Amino acid sequence: MPKKELPYFLLRFPEQIQESLRLNKFKVKDINKILICGMGGSAIPGDVLQDYIKNIPVFVSKGYDIPEFVDKKTLVFVISYSGNTEETLIMYEKAKKKNLKIIAITSN
């Protein structure tokens, strides 16, 4: 079975994160871990990011909960193509309740 290449937009995800940090004026020194929240294909960027970023731990949550260890130094990406995935919206609300740094990515 031939190996599939990742789509261009997935390969650019690390660059997109750098751009998001610049646009949102987050300082990298204020971040010591990254959490990617998403279901199905929306979680794939987190899996890719784990291979590209080595100096900051990257965690992927594919359910209703965010890990207990997230704190003020965690940058949270909430990804939902549709913008209304139940599990992802619940993770967003939990991150918001903890007053975390959140970047939402959606087509809607």
mmCIF file of N, CA and C in Angstrom:
data_model
loop_
_atom_site.group_PDB
_atom_site.id
_atom_site.type_symbol
_atom_site.label_atom_id
_atom_site.label_comp_id
_atom_site.label_asym_id
_atom_site.label_seq_id
_atom_site.Cartn_x
_atom_site.Cartn_y
_atom_site.Cartn_z
ATOM 1 N N MET A 1 0.841 -1.177 0.000
ATOM 2 C CA MET A 1 0.000 0.000 0.000
ATOM 3 C C MET A 1 0.891 1.247 0.000
ATOM 4 N N PRO A 2 0.721 2.141 -0.984
ATOM 5 C CA PRO A 2 1.568 3.334 -1.046
ATOM 6 C C PRO A 2 1.291 4.278 0.120
ATOM 7 N N LYS A 3 2.351 4.927 0.564
ATOM 8 C CA LYS A 3 2.234 5.873 1.673
ATOM 9 C C LYS A 3 1.568 7.155 1.165
ATOM 10 N N LYS A 4 0.520 7.606 1.880
ATOM 11 C CA LYS A 4 -0.176 8.831 1.503
ATOM 12 C C LYS A 4 0.572 10.034 2.060
ATOM 13 N N GLU A 5 0.611 11.085 1.269
ATOM 14 C CA GLU A 5 1.195 12.336 1.745
ATOM 15 C C GLU A 5 0.118 13.150 2.441
ATOM 16 N N LEU A 6 0.531 13.887 3.446
ATOM 17 C CA LEU A 6 -0.415 14.751 4.162
ATOM 18 C C LEU A 6 -0.814 15.921 3.277
ATOM 19 N N PRO A 7 -2.068 16.353 3.380
ATOM 20 C CA PRO A 7 -2.488 17.541 2.629
ATOM 21 C C PRO A 7 -1.655 18.757 3.029
ATOM 22 N N TYR A 8 -1.519 19.685 2.097
ATOM 23 C CA TYR A 8 -0.706 20.879 2.301
ATOM 24 C C TYR A 8 -1.118 21.657 3.554
ATOM 25 N N PHE A 9 -2.433 21.801 3.784
ATOM 26 C CA PHE A 9 -2.874 22.586 4.939
ATOM 27 C C PHE A 9 -2.461 21.927 6.248
ATOM 28 N N LEU A 10 -2.356 20.607 6.292
ATOM 29 C CA LEU A 10 -1.880 19.945 7.514
ATOM 30 C C LEU A 10 -0.383 20.144 7.694
ATOM 31 N N LEU A 11 0.340 20.078 6.596
ATOM 32 C CA LEU A 11 1.785 20.291 6.679
ATOM 33 C C LEU A 11 2.107 21.710 7.146
ATOM 34 N N ARG A 12 1.245 22.658 6.856
ATOM 35 C CA ARG A 12 1.446 24.056 7.255
ATOM 36 C C ARG A 12 0.947 24.351 8.665
ATOM 37 N N PHE A 13 0.353 23.381 9.345
ATOM 38 C CA PHE A 13 -0.229 23.637 10.660
ATOM 39 C C PHE A 13 0.773 24.233 11.646
ATOM 40 N N PRO A 14 2.017 23.729 11.733
ATOM 41 C CA PRO A 14 2.968 24.371 12.655
ATOM 42 C C PRO A 14 3.182 25.854 12.340
ATOM 43 N N GLU A 15 3.248 26.203 11.057
ATOM 44 C CA GLU A 15 3.389 27.611 10.674
ATOM 45 C C GLU A 15 2.148 28.408 11.079
ATOM 46 N N GLN A 16 0.982 27.794 10.931
ATOM 47 C CA GLN A 16 -0.253 28.467 11.292
ATOM 48 C C GLN A 16 -0.301 28.742 12.798
ATOM 49 N N ILE A 17 0.234 27.841 13.582
ATOM 50 C CA ILE A 17 0.292 28.058 15.029
ATOM 51 C C ILE A 17 1.211 29.242 15.341
ATOM 52 N N GLN A 18 2.365 29.278 14.684
ATOM 53 C CA GLN A 18 3.269 30.417 14.886
ATOM 54 C C GLN A 18 2.560 31.722 14.548
ATOM 55 N N GLU A 19 1.805 31.743 13.444
ATOM 56 C CA GLU A 19 1.070 32.940 13.040
ATOM 57 C C GLU A 19 -0.002 33.294 14.076
ATOM 58 N N SER A 20 -0.695 32.282 14.602
ATOM 59 C CA SER A 20 -1.714 32.527 15.626
ATOM 60 C C SER A 20 -1.100 33.151 16.866
ATOM 61 N N LEU A 21 0.056 32.659 17.265
ATOM 62 C CA LEU A 21 0.737 33.219 18.429
ATOM 63 C C LEU A 21 1.078 34.682 18.190
ATOM 64 N N ARG A 22 1.533 34.978 16.968
ATOM 65 C CA ARG A 22 1.883 36.360 16.641
ATOM 66 C C ARG A 22 0.642 37.248 16.648
ATOM 67 N N LEU A 23 -0.424 36.793 16.017
ATOM 68 C CA LEU A 23 -1.654 37.587 15.930
ATOM 69 C C LEU A 23 -2.308 37.798 17.290
ATOM 70 N N ASN A 24 -2.245 36.794 18.150
ATOM 71 C CA ASN A 24 -2.885 36.892 19.464
ATOM 72 C C ASN A 24 -1.959 37.465 20.519
ATOM 73 N N LYS A 25 -0.749 37.783 20.122
ATOM 74 C CA LYS A 25 0.229 38.410 21.010
ATOM 75 C C LYS A 25 0.554 37.570 22.247
ATOM 76 N N PHE A 26 0.403 36.251 22.119
ATOM 77 C CA PHE A 26 0.863 35.381 23.189
ATOM 78 C C PHE A 26 2.380 35.360 23.139
ATOM 79 N N LYS A 27 2.983 35.326 24.280
ATOM 80 C CA LYS A 27 4.425 35.192 24.333
ATOM 81 C C LYS A 27 4.739 33.733 24.604
ATOM 82 N N VAL A 28 5.647 33.186 23.814
ATOM 83 C CA VAL A 28 5.990 31.774 23.971
ATOM 84 C C VAL A 28 6.467 31.488 25.387
ATOM 85 N N LYS A 29 7.111 32.463 26.022
ATOM 86 C CA LYS A 29 7.590 32.232 27.392
ATOM 87 C C LYS A 29 6.425 32.029 28.367
ATOM 88 N N ASP A 30 5.240 32.472 27.981
ATOM 89 C CA ASP A 30 4.054 32.302 28.824
ATOM 90 C C ASP A 30 3.376 30.954 28.613
ATOM 91 N N ILE A 31 3.925 30.135 27.710
ATOM 92 C CA ILE A 31 3.308 28.855 27.360
ATOM 93 C C ILE A 31 4.320 27.737 27.603
ATOM 94 N N ASN A 32 3.902 26.706 28.359
ATOM 95 C CA ASN A 32 4.811 25.574 28.556
ATOM 96 C C ASN A 32 4.215 24.251 28.074
ATOM 97 N N LYS A 33 2.995 24.311 27.520
ATOM 98 C CA LYS A 33 2.394 23.118 26.913
ATOM 99 C C LYS A 33 1.247 23.546 26.007
ATOM 100 N N ILE A 34 0.924 22.677 25.067
ATOM 101 C CA ILE A 34 -0.152 22.935 24.111
ATOM 102 C C ILE A 34 -1.143 21.789 24.184
ATOM 103 N N LEU A 35 -2.420 22.132 24.177
ATOM 104 C CA LEU A 35 -3.487 21.133 24.147
ATOM 105 C C LEU A 35 -4.317 21.361 22.889
ATOM 106 N N ILE A 36 -4.479 20.315 22.107
ATOM 107 C CA ILE A 36 -5.318 20.354 20.914
ATOM 108 C C ILE A 36 -6.589 19.579 21.241
ATOM 109 N N CYS A 37 -7.751 20.239 21.096
ATOM 110 C CA CYS A 37 -9.046 19.609 21.357
ATOM 111 C C CYS A 37 -9.781 19.449 20.038
ATOM 112 N N GLY A 38 -10.152 18.232 19.707
ATOM 113 C CA GLY A 38 -10.885 18.000 18.473
ATOM 114 C C GLY A 38 -11.279 16.551 18.340
ATOM 115 N N MET A 39 -12.215 16.302 17.462
ATOM 116 C CA MET A 39 -12.698 14.942 17.206
ATOM 117 C C MET A 39 -12.387 14.560 15.762
ATOM 118 N N GLY A 40 -12.134 13.287 15.547
ATOM 119 C CA GLY A 40 -11.919 12.795 14.185
ATOM 120 C C GLY A 40 -10.822 13.543 13.462
ATOM 121 N N GLY A 41 -11.136 13.988 12.243
ATOM 122 C CA GLY A 41 -10.166 14.695 11.426
ATOM 123 C C GLY A 41 -9.706 16.008 12.029
ATOM 124 N N SER A 42 -10.513 16.596 12.887
ATOM 125 C CA SER A 42 -10.131 17.864 13.520
ATOM 126 C C SER A 42 -9.024 17.689 14.545
ATOM 127 N N ALA A 43 -8.771 16.469 14.977
ATOM 128 C CA ALA A 43 -7.695 16.206 15.940
ATOM 129 C C ALA A 43 -6.371 15.896 15.238
ATOM 130 N N ILE A 44 -6.413 15.627 13.939
ATOM 131 C CA ILE A 44 -5.203 15.265 13.197
ATOM 132 C C ILE A 44 -4.113 16.329 13.302
ATOM 133 N N PRO A 45 -4.445 17.623 13.228
ATOM 134 C CA PRO A 45 -3.367 18.613 13.375
ATOM 135 C C PRO A 45 -2.586 18.454 14.684
ATOM 136 N N GLY A 46 -3.242 18.029 15.737
ATOM 137 C CA GLY A 46 -2.542 17.801 16.998
ATOM 138 C C GLY A 46 -1.553 16.657 16.894
ATOM 139 N N ASP A 47 -1.970 15.591 16.209
ATOM 140 C CA ASP A 47 -1.063 14.454 16.008
ATOM 141 C C ASP A 47 0.152 14.875 15.178
ATOM 142 N N VAL A 48 -0.083 15.701 14.153
ATOM 143 C CA VAL A 48 1.009 16.198 13.314
ATOM 144 C C VAL A 48 1.914 17.116 14.130
ATOM 145 N N LEU A 49 1.310 18.003 14.905
ATOM 146 C CA LEU A 49 2.075 18.961 15.695
ATOM 147 C C LEU A 49 3.002 18.263 16.691
ATOM 148 N N GLN A 50 2.571 17.137 17.239
ATOM 149 C CA GLN A 50 3.418 16.389 18.179
ATOM 150 C C GLN A 50 4.731 15.974 17.533
ATOM 151 N N ASP A 51 4.718 15.758 16.217
ATOM 152 C CA ASP A 51 5.937 15.374 15.514
ATOM 153 C C ASP A 51 6.839 16.558 15.172
ATOM 154 N N TYR A 52 6.271 17.759 15.137
ATOM 155 C CA TYR A 52 7.026 18.926 14.706
ATOM 156 C C TYR A 52 7.555 19.782 15.839
ATOM 157 N N ILE A 53 6.845 19.862 16.923
ATOM 158 C CA ILE A 53 7.275 20.715 18.037
ATOM 159 C C ILE A 53 7.906 19.831 19.108
ATOM 160 N N LYS A 54 9.158 20.082 19.384
ATOM 161 C CA LYS A 54 9.888 19.250 20.341
ATOM 162 C C LYS A 54 10.187 19.954 21.653
ATOM 163 N N ASN A 55 10.130 21.285 21.664
ATOM 164 C CA ASN A 55 10.515 22.004 22.880
ATOM 165 C C ASN A 55 9.344 22.302 23.812
ATOM 166 N N ILE A 56 8.103 22.047 23.361
ATOM 167 C CA ILE A 56 6.915 22.242 24.192
ATOM 168 C C ILE A 56 6.066 20.980 24.067
ATOM 169 N N PRO A 57 5.656 20.366 25.177
ATOM 170 C CA PRO A 57 4.805 19.180 25.083
ATOM 171 C C PRO A 57 3.453 19.512 24.435
ATOM 172 N N VAL A 58 3.021 18.637 23.537
ATOM 173 C CA VAL A 58 1.741 18.791 22.855
ATOM 174 C C VAL A 58 0.866 17.602 23.219
ATOM 175 N N PHE A 59 -0.346 17.886 23.688
ATOM 176 C CA PHE A 59 -1.298 16.855 24.069
ATOM 177 C C PHE A 59 -2.539 16.982 23.197
ATOM 178 N N VAL A 60 -3.176 15.860 22.927
ATOM 179 C CA VAL A 60 -4.379 15.855 22.100
ATOM 180 C C VAL A 60 -5.515 15.246 22.910
ATOM 181 N N SER A 61 -6.634 15.952 22.967
ATOM 182 C CA SER A 61 -7.812 15.452 23.664
ATOM 183 C C SER A 61 -8.916 15.227 22.643
ATOM 184 N N LYS A 62 -9.434 14.001 22.604
ATOM 185 C CA LYS A 62 -10.439 13.615 21.612
ATOM 186 C C LYS A 62 -11.701 13.115 22.304
ATOM 187 N N GLY A 63 -12.190 13.876 23.226
ATOM 188 C CA GLY A 63 -13.371 13.451 23.972
ATOM 189 C C GLY A 63 -14.099 14.636 24.555
ATOM 190 N N TYR A 64 -14.683 14.437 25.724
ATOM 191 C CA TYR A 64 -15.437 15.496 26.383
ATOM 192 C C TYR A 64 -14.622 16.266 27.414
ATOM 193 N N ASP A 65 -13.479 15.717 27.821
ATOM 194 C CA ASP A 65 -12.726 16.305 28.920
ATOM 195 C C ASP A 65 -11.394 16.872 28.468
ATOM 196 N N ILE A 66 -10.924 17.845 29.234
ATOM 197 C CA ILE A 66 -9.562 18.329 29.070
ATOM 198 C C ILE A 66 -8.768 17.785 30.257
ATOM 199 N N PRO A 67 -7.481 17.544 30.062
ATOM 200 C CA PRO A 67 -6.678 16.983 31.151
ATOM 201 C C PRO A 67 -6.656 17.885 32.383
ATOM 202 N N GLU A 68 -6.557 17.279 33.541
ATOM 203 C CA GLU A 68 -6.519 18.018 34.803
ATOM 204 C C GLU A 68 -5.288 18.915 34.913
ATOM 205 N N PHE A 69 -4.196 18.536 34.246
ATOM 206 C CA PHE A 69 -2.940 19.269 34.407
ATOM 207 C C PHE A 69 -2.880 20.574 33.610
ATOM 208 N N VAL A 70 -3.879 20.888 32.800
ATOM 209 C CA VAL A 70 -3.823 22.156 32.070
ATOM 210 C C VAL A 70 -3.909 23.316 33.061
ATOM 211 N N ASP A 71 -3.167 24.377 32.751
ATOM 212 C CA ASP A 71 -3.116 25.529 33.636
ATOM 213 C C ASP A 71 -2.936 26.797 32.815
ATOM 214 N N LYS A 72 -2.657 27.890 33.473
ATOM 215 C CA LYS A 72 -2.540 29.194 32.809
ATOM 216 C C LYS A 72 -1.432 29.233 31.758
ATOM 217 N N LYS A 73 -0.502 28.309 31.818
ATOM 218 C CA LYS A 73 0.585 28.273 30.836
ATOM 219 C C LYS A 73 0.309 27.273 29.709
ATOM 220 N N THR A 74 -0.938 26.848 29.583
ATOM 221 C CA THR A 74 -1.332 25.940 28.513
ATOM 222 C C THR A 74 -2.039 26.729 27.417
ATOM 223 N N LEU A 75 -1.590 26.558 26.187
ATOM 224 C CA LEU A 75 -2.274 27.142 25.037
ATOM 225 C C LEU A 75 -3.198 26.071 24.480
ATOM 226 N N VAL A 76 -4.486 26.384 24.384
ATOM 227 C CA VAL A 76 -5.493 25.411 23.964
ATOM 228 C C VAL A 76 -6.005 25.776 22.572
ATOM 229 N N PHE A 77 -5.904 24.821 21.657
ATOM 230 C CA PHE A 77 -6.515 24.954 20.334
ATOM 231 C C PHE A 77 -7.770 24.106 20.341
ATOM 232 N N VAL A 78 -8.885 24.721 20.017
ATOM 233 C CA VAL A 78 -10.162 24.009 19.914
ATOM 234 C C VAL A 78 -10.499 23.993 18.430
ATOM 235 N N ILE A 79 -10.561 22.781 17.857
ATOM 236 C CA ILE A 79 -10.728 22.658 16.411
ATOM 237 C C ILE A 79 -11.989 21.865 16.100
ATOM 238 N N SER A 80 -12.847 22.454 15.272
ATOM 239 C CA SER A 80 -14.050 21.779 14.807
ATOM 240 C C SER A 80 -14.363 22.293 13.413
ATOM 241 N N TYR A 81 -14.310 21.421 12.431
ATOM 242 C CA TYR A 81 -14.591 21.861 11.066
ATOM 243 C C TYR A 81 -15.974 22.484 10.981
ATOM 244 N N SER A 82 -16.974 21.807 11.548
ATOM 245 C CA SER A 82 -18.352 22.302 11.470
ATOM 246 C C SER A 82 -18.593 23.477 12.413
ATOM 247 N N GLY A 83 -17.839 23.528 13.498
ATOM 248 C CA GLY A 83 -18.049 24.569 14.494
ATOM 249 C C GLY A 83 -19.101 24.215 15.526
ATOM 250 N N ASN A 84 -19.681 23.028 15.414
ATOM 251 C CA ASN A 84 -20.715 22.660 16.383
ATOM 252 C C ASN A 84 -20.587 21.223 16.875
ATOM 253 N N THR A 85 -19.380 20.686 16.864
ATOM 254 C CA THR A 85 -19.158 19.343 17.388
ATOM 255 C C THR A 85 -19.328 19.362 18.905
ATOM 256 N N GLU A 86 -20.251 18.561 19.396
ATOM 257 C CA GLU A 86 -20.626 18.585 20.815
ATOM 258 C C GLU A 86 -19.431 18.433 21.751
ATOM 259 N N GLU A 87 -18.624 17.401 21.520
ATOM 260 C CA GLU A 87 -17.493 17.138 22.408
ATOM 261 C C GLU A 87 -16.521 18.318 22.420
ATOM 262 N N THR A 88 -16.261 18.866 21.249
ATOM 263 C CA THR A 88 -15.317 19.973 21.144
ATOM 264 C C THR A 88 -15.854 21.226 21.827
ATOM 265 N N LEU A 89 -17.140 21.485 21.665
ATOM 266 C CA LEU A 89 -17.737 22.648 22.334
ATOM 267 C C LEU A 89 -17.691 22.500 23.849
ATOM 268 N N ILE A 90 -17.871 21.294 24.332
ATOM 269 C CA ILE A 90 -17.786 21.059 25.784
ATOM 270 C C ILE A 90 -16.359 21.282 26.274
ATOM 271 N N MET A 91 -15.363 20.804 25.500
ATOM 272 C CA MET A 91 -13.970 21.047 25.880
ATOM 273 C C MET A 91 -13.664 22.546 25.866
ATOM 274 N N TYR A 92 -14.214 23.262 24.894
ATOM 275 C CA TYR A 92 -14.043 24.721 24.836
ATOM 276 C C TYR A 92 -14.592 25.371 26.103
ATOM 277 N N GLU A 93 -15.796 24.990 26.488
ATOM 278 C CA GLU A 93 -16.411 25.571 27.691
ATOM 279 C C GLU A 93 -15.584 25.289 28.937
ATOM 280 N N LYS A 94 -15.031 24.081 29.027
ATOM 281 C CA LYS A 94 -14.195 23.736 30.188
ATOM 282 C C LYS A 94 -12.911 24.558 30.210
ATOM 283 N N ALA A 95 -12.308 24.754 29.037
ATOM 284 C CA ALA A 95 -11.093 25.562 28.955
ATOM 285 C C ALA A 95 -11.404 27.023 29.290
ATOM 286 N N LYS A 96 -12.536 27.506 28.805
ATOM 287 C CA LYS A 96 -12.954 28.885 29.078
ATOM 288 C C LYS A 96 -13.203 29.084 30.573
ATOM 289 N N LYS A 97 -13.829 28.087 31.200
ATOM 290 C CA LYS A 97 -14.122 28.161 32.638
ATOM 291 C C LYS A 97 -12.828 28.235 33.454
ATOM 292 N N LYS A 98 -11.747 27.597 32.954
ATOM 293 C CA LYS A 98 -10.447 27.641 33.634
ATOM 294 C C LYS A 98 -9.652 28.886 33.251
ATOM 295 N N ASN A 99 -10.244 29.731 32.386
ATOM 296 C CA ASN A 99 -9.612 30.973 31.952
ATOM 297 C C ASN A 99 -8.277 30.720 31.250
ATOM 298 N N LEU A 100 -8.260 29.733 30.350
ATOM 299 C CA LEU A 100 -7.050 29.391 29.612
ATOM 300 C C LEU A 100 -6.947 30.202 28.337
ATOM 301 N N LYS A 101 -5.742 30.223 27.763
ATOM 302 C CA LYS A 101 -5.531 30.864 26.463
ATOM 303 C C LYS A 101 -6.100 29.925 25.397
ATOM 304 N N ILE A 102 -7.084 30.400 24.630
ATOM 305 C CA ILE A 102 -7.772 29.546 23.665
ATOM 306 C C ILE A 102 -7.716 30.154 22.278
ATOM 307 N N ILE A 103 -7.417 29.311 21.306
ATOM 308 C CA ILE A 103 -7.542 29.679 19.903
ATOM 309 C C ILE A 103 -8.505 28.681 19.281
ATOM 310 N N ALA A 104 -9.591 29.189 18.705
ATOM 311 C CA ALA A 104 -10.594 28.328 18.069
ATOM 312 C C ALA A 104 -10.368 28.342 16.565
ATOM 313 N N ILE A 105 -10.456 27.161 15.962
ATOM 314 C CA ILE A 105 -10.305 27.018 14.518
ATOM 315 C C ILE A 105 -11.518 26.275 14.001
ATOM 316 N N THR A 106 -12.251 26.902 13.071
ATOM 317 C CA THR A 106 -13.443 26.303 12.506
ATOM 318 C C THR A 106 -13.719 26.896 11.133
ATOM 319 N N SER A 107 -14.487 26.201 10.334
ATOM 320 C CA SER A 107 -14.876 26.750 9.047
ATOM 321 C C SER A 107 -16.103 27.630 9.185
ATOM 322 N N ASN A 108 -16.815 27.492 10.276
ATOM 323 C CA ASN A 108 -18.006 28.313 10.524
ATOM 324 C C ASN A 108 -17.753 29.271 11.661
#
